[in-house]
Tab-separated table of C-alpha atoms in Angstrom:
chain	number	residue	atom	x	y	z
A	1	ALA	CA	65.807	90.186	111.987
A	2	GLN	CA	67.855	93.183	112.921
A	3	LYS	CA	66.613	95.286	115.822
A	4	ILE	CA	68.173	98.567	114.548
A	5	THR	CA	68.892	99.611	111.153
A	6	GLN	CA	70.747	102.099	110.007
A	7	THR	CA	71.284	102.569	106.211
A	8	GLN	CA	73.509	105.441	105.836
A	9	PRO	CA	77.084	104.543	106.007
A	10	GLY	CA	78.605	107.646	105.496
A	11	MET	CA	77.150	111.171	105.199
A	12	PHE	CA	78.553	114.723	104.415
A	13	VAL	CA	77.148	118.040	105.400
A	14	GLN	CA	78.114	121.289	104.659
A	15	GLU	CA	79.147	123.386	108.032
A	16	LYS	CA	75.823	125.276	109.288
A	17	GLU	CA	73.301	123.162	107.801
A	18	ALA	CA	71.108	120.724	108.979
A	19	VAL	CA	71.552	116.840	108.593
A	20	THR	CA	68.877	114.133	109.494
A	21	LEU	CA	70.830	110.862	110.250
A	22	ASP	CA	68.109	107.751	109.715
A	23	CYS	CA	67.015	105.204	112.363
A	24	THR	CA	64.711	102.404	111.891
A	25	TYR	CA	63.604	99.599	114.703
A	26	ASP	CA	62.210	96.438	115.428
A	27	THR	CA	60.196	95.059	118.495
A	28	SER	CA	57.396	93.913	119.525
A	29	ASP	CA	57.351	95.714	123.072
A	30	GLN	CA	55.047	98.790	123.803
A	31	SER	CA	58.003	100.131	125.881
A	32	TYR	CA	61.314	100.781	124.875
A	33	GLY	CA	63.852	103.333	125.134
A	34	LEU	CA	65.566	104.757	121.821
A	35	PHE	CA	68.893	106.531	122.239
A	36	TRP	CA	71.954	108.522	120.082
A	37	TYR	CA	75.168	107.735	120.742
A	38	LYS	CA	78.161	109.852	118.975
A	39	GLN	CA	81.717	108.719	118.557
A	40	PRO	CA	84.399	110.699	117.611
A	41	SER	CA	87.779	109.508	116.318
A	42	SER	CA	88.876	109.119	119.867
A	43	GLY	CA	86.594	106.676	120.575
A	44	GLU	CA	85.057	107.392	123.475
A	45	MET	CA	80.891	107.127	123.039
A	46	ILE	CA	78.627	109.901	123.887
A	47	PHE	CA	75.082	110.008	124.944
A	48	LEU	CA	72.966	112.666	123.261
A	49	ILE	CA	69.733	112.344	123.564
A	50	TYR	CA	66.696	109.932	124.486
A	51	GLN	CA	63.242	108.933	123.280
A	52	GLY	CA	60.812	107.100	124.777
A	53	SER	CA	58.404	104.793	123.328
A	54	TYR	CA	55.642	107.004	125.514
A	55	ASP	CA	56.934	110.369	125.005
A	56	GLU	CA	54.267	112.270	122.506
A	57	GLN	CA	56.650	115.169	121.978
A	58	ASN	CA	59.878	114.630	120.012
A	59	ALA	CA	63.241	114.603	122.483
A	60	THR	CA	65.217	117.659	121.937
A	61	GLU	CA	68.597	118.437	123.207
A	62	GLY	CA	70.507	121.738	122.204
A	63	ARG	CA	71.202	121.370	118.732
A	64	TYR	CA	70.303	117.623	118.256
A	65	SER	CA	66.580	116.593	118.219
A	66	LEU	CA	64.956	113.212	117.529
A	67	ASN	CA	62.182	112.826	114.940
A	68	PHE	CA	59.778	109.672	116.305
A	69	GLN	CA	57.808	108.057	114.076
A	70	LYS	CA	56.142	105.467	115.879
A	71	ALA	CA	53.544	104.190	113.585
A	72	ARG	CA	56.930	103.686	111.168
A	73	LYS	CA	59.231	102.349	113.675
A	74	SER	CA	61.894	105.389	113.394
A	75	ALA	CA	63.926	107.592	115.140
A	76	ASN	CA	66.075	110.001	113.135
A	77	LEU	CA	68.854	112.442	114.791
A	78	VAL	CA	68.612	115.887	113.231
A	79	ILE	CA	71.331	117.843	113.632
A	80	SER	CA	70.859	121.562	113.449
A	81	ALA	CA	73.364	124.093	112.336
A	82	SER	CA	76.434	121.629	112.077
A	83	GLN	CA	79.893	122.328	113.438
A	84	LEU	CA	83.145	120.771	112.335
A	85	GLY	CA	83.005	119.238	115.596
A	86	ASP	CA	80.245	117.075	114.704
A	87	SER	CA	82.060	115.109	112.320
A	88	ALA	CA	81.941	111.678	113.833
A	89	MET	CA	80.155	107.831	113.946
A	90	TYR	CA	76.738	108.063	115.329
A	91	PHE	CA	75.236	105.343	116.290
A	92	CYS	CA	71.424	104.254	117.151
A	93	ALA	CA	70.631	102.084	119.930
A	94	MET	CA	67.512	100.237	121.476
A	95	ARG	CA	66.761	99.063	125.098
A	96	GLU	CA	63.336	96.874	125.601
A	97	GLY	CA	61.303	96.943	128.344
A	98	ASN	CA	60.102	93.594	128.624
A	99	THR	CA	64.329	92.371	128.549
A	100	GLY	CA	65.497	95.728	129.168
A	101	ASN	CA	68.996	94.466	129.746
A	102	GLN	CA	70.421	94.085	126.335
A	103	PHE	CA	70.815	97.389	124.265
A	104	TYR	CA	70.746	97.029	120.582
A	105	PHE	CA	73.015	98.646	118.387
A	106	GLY	CA	72.729	99.838	114.641
A	107	THR	CA	75.706	99.774	112.634
A	108	GLY	CA	76.210	103.609	112.873
A	109	THR	CA	76.513	106.082	110.351
A	110	SER	CA	79.679	108.416	109.893
A	111	LEU	CA	79.102	112.090	109.526
A	112	THR	CA	81.255	114.542	107.890
A	113	VAL	CA	81.093	118.315	108.186
A	114	ILE	CA	82.343	120.404	105.233
A	115	PRO	CA	83.538	123.547	105.949
B	1	ASP	CA	82.345	112.824	139.710
B	2	GLY	CA	80.626	108.910	138.920
B	3	GLY	CA	82.040	107.131	135.621
B	4	ILE	CA	83.628	103.994	134.183
B	5	THR	CA	87.340	103.642	134.297
B	6	GLN	CA	89.149	101.511	131.385
B	7	SER	CA	92.635	100.979	131.671
B	8	PRO	CA	94.883	100.648	130.340
B	9	LYS	CA	94.090	102.605	127.158
B	10	TYR	CA	96.566	100.758	125.039
B	11	LEU	CA	97.566	97.809	125.219
B	12	PHE	CA	99.760	95.121	123.150
B	13	ARG	CA	100.198	91.588	123.565
B	14	LYS	CA	102.014	88.742	121.928
B	15	GLU	CA	100.260	86.216	120.168
B	16	GLY	CA	99.150	83.227	122.535
B	17	GLN	CA	99.071	85.232	125.850
B	18	ASN	CA	96.124	85.909	128.024
B	19	VAL	CA	95.220	89.601	128.499
B	20	THR	CA	92.966	91.022	130.775
B	21	LEU	CA	91.316	94.250	130.526
B	22	SER	CA	90.002	96.273	133.363
B	23	CYS	CA	86.654	97.890	133.950
B	24	GLU	CA	85.743	99.924	136.843
B	25	GLN	CA	82.757	101.873	137.887
B	26	ASN	CA	80.990	104.031	140.704
B	27	LEU	CA	77.664	104.747	138.879
B	28	ASN	CA	76.278	102.238	141.545
B	29	HIS	CA	74.759	99.928	138.213
B	30	ASP	CA	73.662	96.926	138.447
B	31	ALA	CA	74.061	95.642	134.756
B	32	MET	CA	77.714	95.814	133.100
B	33	TYR	CA	78.813	94.943	129.226
B	34	TRP	CA	81.695	94.273	126.960
B	35	TYR	CA	81.671	95.098	123.517
B	36	ARG	CA	84.044	94.640	120.732
B	37	GLN	CA	84.445	97.204	118.125
B	38	ASP	CA	86.514	96.624	114.911
B	39	PRO	CA	87.789	99.539	112.510
B	40	GLY	CA	84.973	101.408	110.943
B	41	GLN	CA	82.101	98.884	112.648
B	42	GLY	CA	79.597	98.799	114.759
B	43	LEU	CA	79.578	97.580	118.491
B	44	ARG	CA	79.159	93.669	119.412
B	45	LEU	CA	78.307	92.272	122.620
B	46	ILE	CA	80.643	89.891	124.326
B	47	TYR	CA	79.495	89.515	127.918
B	48	TYR	CA	77.250	91.167	130.053
B	49	SER	CA	76.401	90.879	133.600
B	50	GLN	CA	72.822	92.300	135.596
B	51	ILE	CA	74.169	90.752	139.212
B	52	VAL	CA	77.113	89.861	141.151
B	53	ASN	CA	78.267	86.288	140.272
B	54	ASP	CA	76.463	86.172	137.379
B	55	PHE	CA	76.368	86.738	133.086
B	56	GLN	CA	75.365	85.876	130.419
B	57	LYS	CA	77.422	85.525	126.946
B	58	GLY	CA	76.836	88.125	123.974
B	59	ASP	CA	77.314	87.521	120.545
B	60	ILE	CA	80.838	86.765	120.218
B	61	ALA	CA	81.965	85.309	123.588
B	62	GLU	CA	84.021	82.530	121.976
B	63	GLY	CA	87.958	83.072	123.381
B	64	TYR	CA	86.612	85.668	125.694
B	65	SER	CA	86.194	85.374	129.897
B	66	VAL	CA	84.573	87.658	132.501
B	67	SER	CA	84.131	87.844	136.074
B	68	ARG	CA	81.996	89.828	138.330
B	69	GLU	CA	82.857	89.136	142.035
B	70	LYS	CA	82.206	92.879	142.846
B	71	LYS	CA	79.371	95.465	141.854
B	72	GLU	CA	81.723	97.804	140.735
B	73	SER	CA	84.156	95.806	138.709
B	74	PHE	CA	83.713	93.429	135.626
B	75	PRO	CA	87.112	92.542	134.070
B	76	LEU	CA	87.455	90.700	130.328
B	77	THR	CA	90.394	88.501	129.828
B	78	VAL	CA	91.250	87.703	126.082
B	79	THR	CA	92.689	84.446	126.018
B	80	SER	CA	94.735	83.128	123.636
B	81	ALA	CA	91.386	81.072	121.957
B	82	GLN	CA	90.494	84.153	120.501
B	83	LYS	CA	91.892	84.064	117.020
B	84	ASN	CA	91.380	87.705	116.154
B	85	PRO	CA	91.832	89.839	119.424
B	86	THR	CA	93.307	93.133	117.958
B	87	ALA	CA	90.229	95.851	118.486
B	88	PHE	CA	88.691	98.391	120.381
B	89	TYR	CA	87.464	97.355	123.306
B	90	LEU	CA	84.584	99.164	125.338
B	91	CYS	CA	83.135	98.693	128.691
B	92	ALA	CA	79.517	99.827	129.620
B	93	SER	CA	77.181	99.938	132.423
B	94	ALA	CA	73.315	100.670	133.350
B	95	PRO	CA	70.760	100.654	135.949
B	96	LEU	CA	69.446	97.472	135.952
B	97	VAL	CA	66.314	96.858	133.437
B	98	SER	CA	64.892	100.667	133.686
B	99	TYR	CA	64.225	101.052	129.852
B	100	ASN	CA	64.626	104.711	129.821
B	101	SER	CA	68.212	104.809	131.218
B	102	PRO	CA	71.065	105.168	128.450
B	103	LEU	CA	74.673	103.278	128.471
B	104	HIS	CA	77.310	104.766	130.455
B	105	PHE	CA	80.379	104.003	128.566
B	106	GLY	CA	84.026	103.911	129.444
B	107	ASN	CA	86.987	105.307	126.844
B	108	GLY	CA	87.677	102.137	126.101
B	109	THR	CA	91.257	100.246	125.648
B	110	ARG	CA	93.024	99.452	122.718
B	111	LEU	CA	94.271	96.172	121.979
B	112	THR	CA	96.870	94.990	119.832
B	113	VAL	CA	97.836	91.043	119.622
B	114	THR	CA	101.075	90.802	117.523
């Protein structure tokens, strides 16, 4: 079974609108971390936001927030007030607590912000 | 500033030649990783290392080799046995067994083999 599933290959959003990128995960560990990365066309991977399995509050970093629903095993990224510079690939990833040296990545979502 | 340096940014080789991609980190991380990314695709793990002189195969290790002689360095050799070596290669590092620590990435090397 896939550890991380991103079901949206491509998304479009109007500039200044909010957008949600979906991510579901599969683990039997109690301790794990969830991460979102942005990859612009230049190729570098930029770490955006982290959510721990024991965190009761949703993580927020500026315009990025993570909608964490533990029972549903989902960790959706919400980008508010989209900007043209947000156009990029977005990857969801997980690191498990018991075997924490492997990172599992989803297949990514390509986000295009429309002016 | 701490970070991961990958060099070169672009690399061109003739088919049949081995080529080594450099990866150096000064973050004092124990774990280091190599990923391959094809156009429009996700990341696939080639090799990872948790400690000096030890490394484990990832999902697509065939045709690749690595070494970890120093904590800071984790070079990847793409051998002539790799059928489709043209790709974008990303090196990354992280603290050992700390599930709340993200992967830190280098800027990548684009390898083209003709």
